[in-house]
Tab-separated table of C-alpha atoms and ligand atoms in Angstrom:
chain	number	residue	atom	x	y	z
A	1	MET	CA	0.000	0.000	0.000
A	2	ILE	CA	1.233	3.478	-0.855
A	3	LEU	CA	1.681	5.952	1.989
A	4	ASP	CA	0.092	8.887	0.212
A	5	GLY	CA	1.778	11.893	1.801
A	6	LYS	CA	0.277	14.213	-0.774
A	7	GLN	CA	-3.268	13.230	0.192
A	8	ILE	CA	-2.642	13.220	3.956
A	9	ALA	CA	-0.869	16.574	3.746
A	10	SER	CA	-3.828	18.050	1.904
A	11	GLU	CA	-6.209	16.764	4.632
A	12	ILE	CA	-3.992	18.303	7.331
A	13	ARG	CA	-3.796	21.597	5.410
A	14	ALA	CA	-7.598	21.748	5.421
A	15	GLU	CA	-7.580	21.237	9.213
A	16	LEU	CA	-4.970	23.960	9.655
A	17	ARG	CA	-6.833	26.377	7.366
A	18	GLU	CA	-9.845	25.910	9.639
A	19	GLN	CA	-7.719	26.698	12.719
A	20	VAL	CA	-6.328	29.871	11.142
A	21	CYS	CA	-9.854	30.970	10.106
A	22	GLU	CA	-11.044	30.543	13.705
A	23	THR	CA	-8.112	32.602	14.938
A	24	LYS	CA	-9.024	35.380	12.520
A	25	ALA	CA	-12.708	35.142	13.437
A	26	ARG	CA	-11.734	35.718	17.069
A	27	GLY	CA	-10.003	38.926	16.006
A	28	LEU	CA	-6.524	37.676	16.886
A	29	ARG	CA	-3.301	38.469	15.097
A	30	ILE	CA	-2.481	36.391	11.976
A	31	PRO	CA	0.297	33.811	12.547
A	32	LYS	CA	3.531	34.660	10.749
A	33	LEU	CA	6.507	32.644	9.508
A	34	ALA	CA	9.734	34.175	8.196
A	35	VAL	CA	12.103	32.234	5.944
A	36	VAL	CA	15.721	33.304	5.546
A	37	ILE	CA	17.475	32.121	2.397
A	38	VAL	CA	21.135	32.807	1.678
A	39	GLY	CA	22.424	32.613	-1.896
A	40	HIS	CA	20.843	30.929	-4.903
A	41	ASN	CA	20.968	27.154	-4.366
A	42	PRO	CA	18.286	25.952	-6.839
A	43	ALA	CA	16.942	23.199	-4.548
A	44	SER	CA	16.736	25.657	-1.631
A	45	GLU	CA	14.928	28.194	-3.829
A	46	THR	CA	12.331	25.544	-4.699
A	47	TYR	CA	11.876	24.408	-1.072
A	48	VAL	CA	11.498	27.986	0.143
A	49	ALA	CA	9.001	28.872	-2.588
A	50	ASN	CA	6.956	25.783	-1.649
A	51	LYS	CA	7.037	26.666	2.055
A	52	ILE	CA	5.850	30.222	1.400
A	53	LYS	CA	3.101	29.066	-0.934
A	54	ALA	CA	1.919	26.515	1.654
A	55	CYS	CA	1.689	29.245	4.321
A	56	GLU	CA	-0.304	31.532	2.079
A	57	GLU	CA	-2.692	28.714	1.149
A	58	ILE	CA	-3.734	28.198	4.767
A	59	GLY	CA	-3.748	31.887	5.677
A	60	ILE	CA	-0.443	32.144	7.545
A	61	GLU	CA	1.556	35.254	6.702
A	62	ALA	CA	4.972	34.418	5.224
A	63	GLU	CA	7.970	36.658	4.712
A	64	ARG	CA	10.941	35.675	2.535
A	65	ILE	CA	14.208	37.281	3.576
A	66	ALA	CA	16.768	36.758	0.806
A	67	LEU	CA	20.439	37.463	1.464
A	68	GLU	CA	23.364	37.280	-0.933
A	69	ASP	CA	26.051	34.571	-0.702
A	70	SER	CA	28.471	37.273	0.363
A	71	VAL	CA	26.628	38.016	3.626
A	72	SER	CA	28.897	37.700	6.672
A	73	GLU	CA	28.199	35.426	9.617
A	74	GLN	CA	27.818	38.548	11.781
A	75	GLN	CA	25.250	40.067	9.421
A	76	LEU	CA	23.260	36.846	9.369
A	77	LEU	CA	23.400	36.685	13.170
A	78	GLU	CA	21.958	40.181	13.271
A	79	VAL	CA	19.038	39.084	11.092
A	80	VAL	CA	18.463	36.150	13.470
A	81	HIS	CA	18.484	38.495	16.487
A	82	GLN	CA	16.018	40.850	14.790
A	83	LEU	CA	13.648	37.967	14.101
A	84	ASN	CA	14.034	36.673	17.680
A	85	ASN	CA	12.934	40.107	18.913
A	86	ASP	CA	10.198	40.825	16.369
A	87	PRO	CA	6.860	40.286	18.138
A	88	SER	CA	4.999	39.930	14.812
A	89	VAL	CA	7.063	36.825	13.896
A	90	ASP	CA	5.925	33.571	15.537
A	91	GLY	CA	8.515	31.346	13.936
A	92	PHE	CA	11.327	31.456	11.423
A	93	ILE	CA	13.778	29.190	9.671
A	94	VAL	CA	17.170	29.680	8.101
A	95	GLN	CA	17.204	27.489	5.014
A	96	LEU	CA	20.186	25.122	4.835
A	97	PRO	CA	22.803	24.622	3.499
A	98	LEU	CA	24.579	27.897	4.265
A	99	PRO	CA	27.675	29.120	2.377
A	100	GLU	CA	30.955	27.599	3.623
A	101	HIS	CA	32.130	30.750	5.414
A	102	ILE	CA	29.153	30.676	7.785
A	103	ALA	CA	29.108	28.170	10.652
A	104	GLU	CA	25.722	26.452	10.647
A	105	THR	CA	25.885	25.612	14.367
A	106	THR	CA	26.598	29.251	15.293
A	107	ILE	CA	23.532	30.420	13.390
A	108	LEU	CA	21.191	27.670	14.562
A	109	SER	CA	22.247	28.107	18.196
A	110	ALA	CA	21.353	31.807	18.014
A	111	ILE	CA	17.699	31.126	17.150
A	112	ASP	CA	15.239	31.553	20.033
A	113	TYR	CA	14.026	27.966	20.588
A	114	ARG	CA	10.431	29.176	20.964
A	115	LYS	CA	10.559	30.453	17.352
A	116	ASP	CA	12.647	27.540	16.040
A	117	VAL	CA	9.971	25.959	13.837
A	118	ASP	CA	12.645	23.812	12.191
A	119	GLY	CA	13.404	22.219	15.565
A	120	LEU	CA	17.149	22.441	14.948
A	121	THR	CA	18.371	24.437	17.969
A	122	PRO	CA	20.306	22.492	20.615
A	123	GLU	CA	17.586	23.543	23.073
A	124	ASN	CA	14.758	21.953	21.072
A	125	VAL	CA	16.763	18.825	20.293
A	126	GLY	CA	17.590	18.431	23.993
A	127	ARG	CA	13.985	19.021	25.006
A	128	THR	CA	12.818	16.403	22.491
A	129	VAL	CA	15.351	13.890	23.857
A	130	GLN	CA	14.090	14.500	27.381
A	131	GLY	CA	10.433	14.332	26.336
A	132	LEU	CA	9.737	17.969	27.218
A	133	PRO	CA	7.392	20.103	25.078
A	134	SER	CA	9.440	21.097	22.045
A	135	LEU	CA	9.355	21.976	18.380
A	136	VAL	CA	10.368	18.858	16.431
A	137	SER	CA	12.064	19.228	13.075
A	138	ALA	CA	9.681	19.083	10.183
A	139	THR	CA	10.658	15.881	8.386
A	140	PRO	CA	10.654	13.621	11.485
A	141	ARG	CA	7.397	15.199	12.602
A	142	GLY	CA	5.935	14.504	9.150
A	143	ILE	CA	7.105	10.883	9.136
A	144	ARG	CA	5.583	10.329	12.562
A	145	GLU	CA	2.313	11.887	11.423
A	146	LEU	CA	2.259	9.777	8.250
A	147	LEU	CA	2.714	6.570	10.279
A	148	ALA	CA	0.029	7.695	12.744
A	149	ARG	CA	-2.525	8.517	10.059
A	150	TYR	CA	-2.092	5.033	8.538
A	151	ASN	CA	-2.397	3.478	12.028
A	152	ILE	CA	1.015	1.862	11.727
A	153	VAL	CA	2.011	0.663	15.182
A	154	THR	CA	5.644	1.036	16.197
A	155	GLU	CA	5.508	-0.508	19.684
A	156	GLY	CA	8.035	-3.325	19.956
A	157	LYS	CA	8.902	-3.062	16.265
A	158	HIS	CA	12.440	-3.020	14.968
A	159	VAL	CA	12.949	0.281	13.160
A	160	VAL	CA	16.114	0.678	11.093
A	161	VAL	CA	17.031	4.283	10.267
A	162	ILE	CA	19.633	4.762	7.534
A	163	GLY	CA	21.298	8.165	7.943
A	164	ARG	CA	22.473	10.010	11.060
A	165	SER	CA	21.757	13.641	10.155
A	166	ASN	CA	20.619	16.168	12.732
A	167	ILE	CA	17.678	17.038	10.505
A	168	VAL	CA	16.205	13.530	10.003
A	169	GLY	CA	18.108	10.441	11.182
A	170	LYS	CA	18.826	11.359	14.785
A	171	PRO	CA	15.469	12.979	15.617
A	172	ILE	CA	13.259	10.316	13.997
A	173	ALA	CA	15.195	7.603	15.863
A	174	MET	CA	14.638	9.482	19.117
A	175	LEU	CA	10.917	10.007	18.501
A	176	LEU	CA	10.191	6.404	17.630
A	177	MET	CA	12.017	5.010	20.659
A	178	GLN	CA	10.321	7.407	23.106
A	179	ARG	CA	7.694	6.321	25.575
A	180	PRO	CA	4.383	7.282	23.924
A	181	TYR	CA	3.178	9.285	26.910
A	182	LEU	CA	5.846	11.751	25.917
A	183	SER	CA	4.001	12.396	22.670
A	184	LEU	CA	4.305	15.939	21.434
A	185	PRO	CA	1.669	18.680	21.319
A	186	GLY	CA	-0.426	18.904	18.193
A	187	MET	CA	0.321	15.410	16.947
A	188	SER	CA	-2.202	12.714	16.057
A	189	ALA	CA	-3.509	10.679	18.948
A	190	ALA	CA	-2.158	7.318	17.746
A	191	SER	CA	0.563	6.290	20.135
A	192	LEU	CA	3.849	6.058	18.311
A	193	GLY	CA	7.070	5.194	20.019
A	194	ASP	CA	8.267	2.216	22.028
A	195	ALA	CA	10.207	0.923	19.013
A	196	THR	CA	13.619	-0.712	19.101
A	197	VAL	CA	15.684	1.531	16.872
A	198	THR	CA	18.935	0.855	15.037
A	199	ILE	CA	20.673	3.812	13.387
A	200	CYS	CA	22.863	2.882	10.421
A	201	HIS	CA	25.222	5.096	8.444
A	202	SER	CA	27.976	5.082	5.863
A	203	LYS	CA	30.360	3.135	8.133
A	204	THR	CA	27.834	0.447	9.127
A	205	ARG	CA	28.997	-3.085	8.385
A	206	ASP	CA	26.593	-5.351	6.492
A	207	LEU	CA	23.776	-2.857	6.141
A	208	ALA	CA	21.761	-5.370	4.101
A	209	ALA	CA	21.690	-7.946	6.917
A	210	ILE	CA	20.563	-5.340	9.459
A	211	CYS	CA	17.849	-4.032	7.124
A	212	ARG	CA	16.503	-7.558	6.587
A	213	THR	CA	15.666	-7.709	10.318
A	214	ALA	CA	13.661	-4.461	10.148
A	215	ASP	CA	9.894	-4.172	10.467
A	216	ILE	CA	10.149	-0.504	9.469
A	217	ILE	CA	12.987	1.020	7.404
A	218	ILE	CA	13.466	4.785	7.183
A	219	VAL	CA	15.999	5.768	4.534
A	220	ALA	CA	17.461	9.272	4.802
A	221	ALA	CA	20.897	8.890	3.274
A	222	GLY	CA	20.700	11.038	0.130
A	223	SER	CA	21.863	8.174	-2.056
A	224	PRO	CA	19.688	7.133	-5.029
A	225	LYS	CA	18.434	3.511	-4.960
A	226	LEU	CA	20.490	2.711	-1.854
A	227	LEU	CA	17.770	0.407	-0.509
A	228	THR	CA	17.306	-2.549	-2.845
A	229	ALA	CA	14.771	-5.390	-2.726
A	230	ASP	CA	17.223	-7.946	-1.287
A	231	MET	CA	17.587	-5.720	1.816
A	232	VAL	CA	13.875	-5.712	2.647
A	233	LYS	CA	11.869	-8.305	4.568
A	234	GLU	CA	8.521	-9.316	3.046
A	235	GLY	CA	5.802	-7.135	4.640
A	236	ALA	CA	8.118	-4.391	5.922
A	237	VAL	CA	7.148	-0.703	6.019
A	238	VAL	CA	9.488	1.469	3.928
A	239	ILE	CA	9.768	5.240	4.346
A	240	ASP	CA	11.849	7.010	1.689
A	241	VAL	CA	13.163	10.410	2.750
A	242	GLY	CA	15.561	10.846	-0.179
A	243	ILE	CA	15.090	13.671	-2.649
A	244	ASN	CA	17.754	13.253	-5.354
A	245	ARG	CA	17.800	15.169	-8.614
A	246	MET	CA	18.659	12.895	-11.545
A	247	ASP	CA	19.418	14.351	-14.967
A	248	ASP	CA	16.588	13.559	-17.338
A	249	PRO	CA	16.642	15.352	-20.710
A	250	ALA	CA	13.127	14.022	-21.414
A	251	SER	CA	11.684	15.913	-18.459
A	252	PRO	CA	10.659	19.570	-18.994
A	253	ARG	CA	12.835	20.638	-16.019
A	254	GLY	CA	15.842	18.605	-17.238
A	255	TYR	CA	15.801	16.451	-14.107
A	256	ARG	CA	13.497	14.186	-12.145
A	257	LEU	CA	13.297	13.448	-8.452
A	258	VAL	CA	14.170	9.992	-7.171
A	259	GLY	CA	14.329	8.717	-3.621
A	260	ASP	CA	16.845	6.549	-1.765
A	261	VAL	CA	14.777	3.421	-2.439
A	262	ASP	CA	14.753	1.241	-5.548
A	263	TYR	CA	10.997	1.748	-5.564
A	264	GLU	CA	10.133	-0.462	-8.520
A	265	HIS	CA	11.648	-3.585	-6.932
A	266	VAL	CA	11.054	-2.816	-3.246
A	267	ALA	CA	7.361	-1.854	-3.529
A	268	PRO	CA	6.099	-5.400	-4.300
A	269	LYS	CA	7.670	-6.688	-1.050
A	270	ALA	CA	6.588	-3.828	1.214
A	271	ALA	CA	3.340	-3.732	3.205
A	272	TYR	CA	3.516	0.070	3.036
A	273	ILE	CA	5.874	2.306	1.073
A	274	SER	CA	6.167	6.069	0.664
A	275	PRO	CA	6.802	7.252	-2.904
A	276	VAL	CA	9.110	10.046	-4.106
A	277	PRO	CA	7.706	12.512	-4.936
A	278	GLY	CA	4.413	12.551	-2.999
A	279	GLY	CA	5.440	10.763	0.205
A	280	VAL	CA	7.479	12.398	2.935
A	281	GLY	CA	8.076	15.694	1.047
A	282	PRO	CA	4.538	17.093	1.348
A	283	MET	CA	4.424	15.951	4.996
A	284	THR	CA	7.574	17.953	5.742
A	285	ILE	CA	6.010	21.157	4.501
A	286	VAL	CA	2.794	20.579	6.399
A	287	SER	CA	4.811	19.915	9.578
A	288	LEU	CA	6.434	23.315	9.233
A	289	LEU	CA	2.924	24.822	9.161
A	290	GLN	CA	1.943	22.787	12.243
A	291	ASN	CA	5.098	23.936	14.028
A	292	THR	CA	4.355	27.565	13.121
A	293	LEU	CA	0.858	27.291	14.585
A	294	GLN	CA	2.281	25.541	17.664
A	295	ALA	CA	4.741	28.417	18.128
A	296	TYR	CA	1.950	30.939	17.535
A	297	ASN	CA	-0.334	29.327	20.108
A	298	GLU	CA	2.400	29.425	22.700
A	299	HIS	CA	3.585	32.912	21.670
A	300	ILE	CA	0.248	34.641	21.746
A	301	ARG	CA	-0.459	33.955	25.423
B	1	LIG	N1	17.429	22.147	3.851
B	1	LIG	C1	16.877	20.976	3.470
B	1	LIG	N2	15.833	20.680	4.279
B	1	LIG	C2	15.737	21.670	5.168
B	1	LIG	C3	14.844	21.945	6.255
B	1	LIG	O1	13.926	21.175	6.568
B	1	LIG	N3	15.075	23.091	6.938
B	1	LIG	C4	16.075	23.930	6.617
B	1	LIG	N4	16.219	25.034	7.351
B	1	LIG	N5	16.907	23.719	5.626
B	1	LIG	C5	16.735	22.596	4.905
């Protein structure tokens, strides 16, 4: 069965639109997200455009703050401080990657964790680990929501995560191993957590053998067709987080998007599988909207 992130995301957007309408009807301030983009990375430009469009569609105000590649770390820090102190901004993100001369950790650490709708500050990561109320980064939040909406139980299951990034691998592993009573505000009621999680990465020995023991495999490695059919147990759940651009002269854009899973051969063995595009991607964007409303609801009080 296909995990239809596009469909689920559109259902969630309708729910969020309703929430924003109610807020407006009560005469309250409109929620606002700011997105900082540095330079002209084509993938980043597309992601940011999609995020802003998604905000506007549900009635959240969105501001794009574009800075040139030449911006200094100090100048970017000043923008972060301004956004931290701007009472009209409920949440903001600094789109990654940043140019080489800017230290990502310095910038992320400067973001006020209450406005960190990307869930990437050390404060939010630490709070998530300890099960405190936090903003969880968008892709892990979206994966968790996708599993919940398809009633996929994780309790006692062996989840194999491929990839150890701060943005996906580490946080999704943490969320799925948590005790469910630590579930986070604004998430679906289905209790997710209590899984036994193995995190694999580029130095893991015999990845295929480990994957074959998995009930759920989450692939976030950024490597096209990394997960092949021989690595997947019959009836496993497969979540593909990869978004890789492959040259394709036949496509109008000159490229097409492929995931980290050899979809054609893995899909027949999987009980559930998320496609690329239309799986995790739309869930990530909707999670950013959920995080913005979460930040707004806590900010407005
Ligand atoms: N670059 C790729 N994905 C993301 C994301 O979710 N947030 C930010 N800030 N940058 C990204």
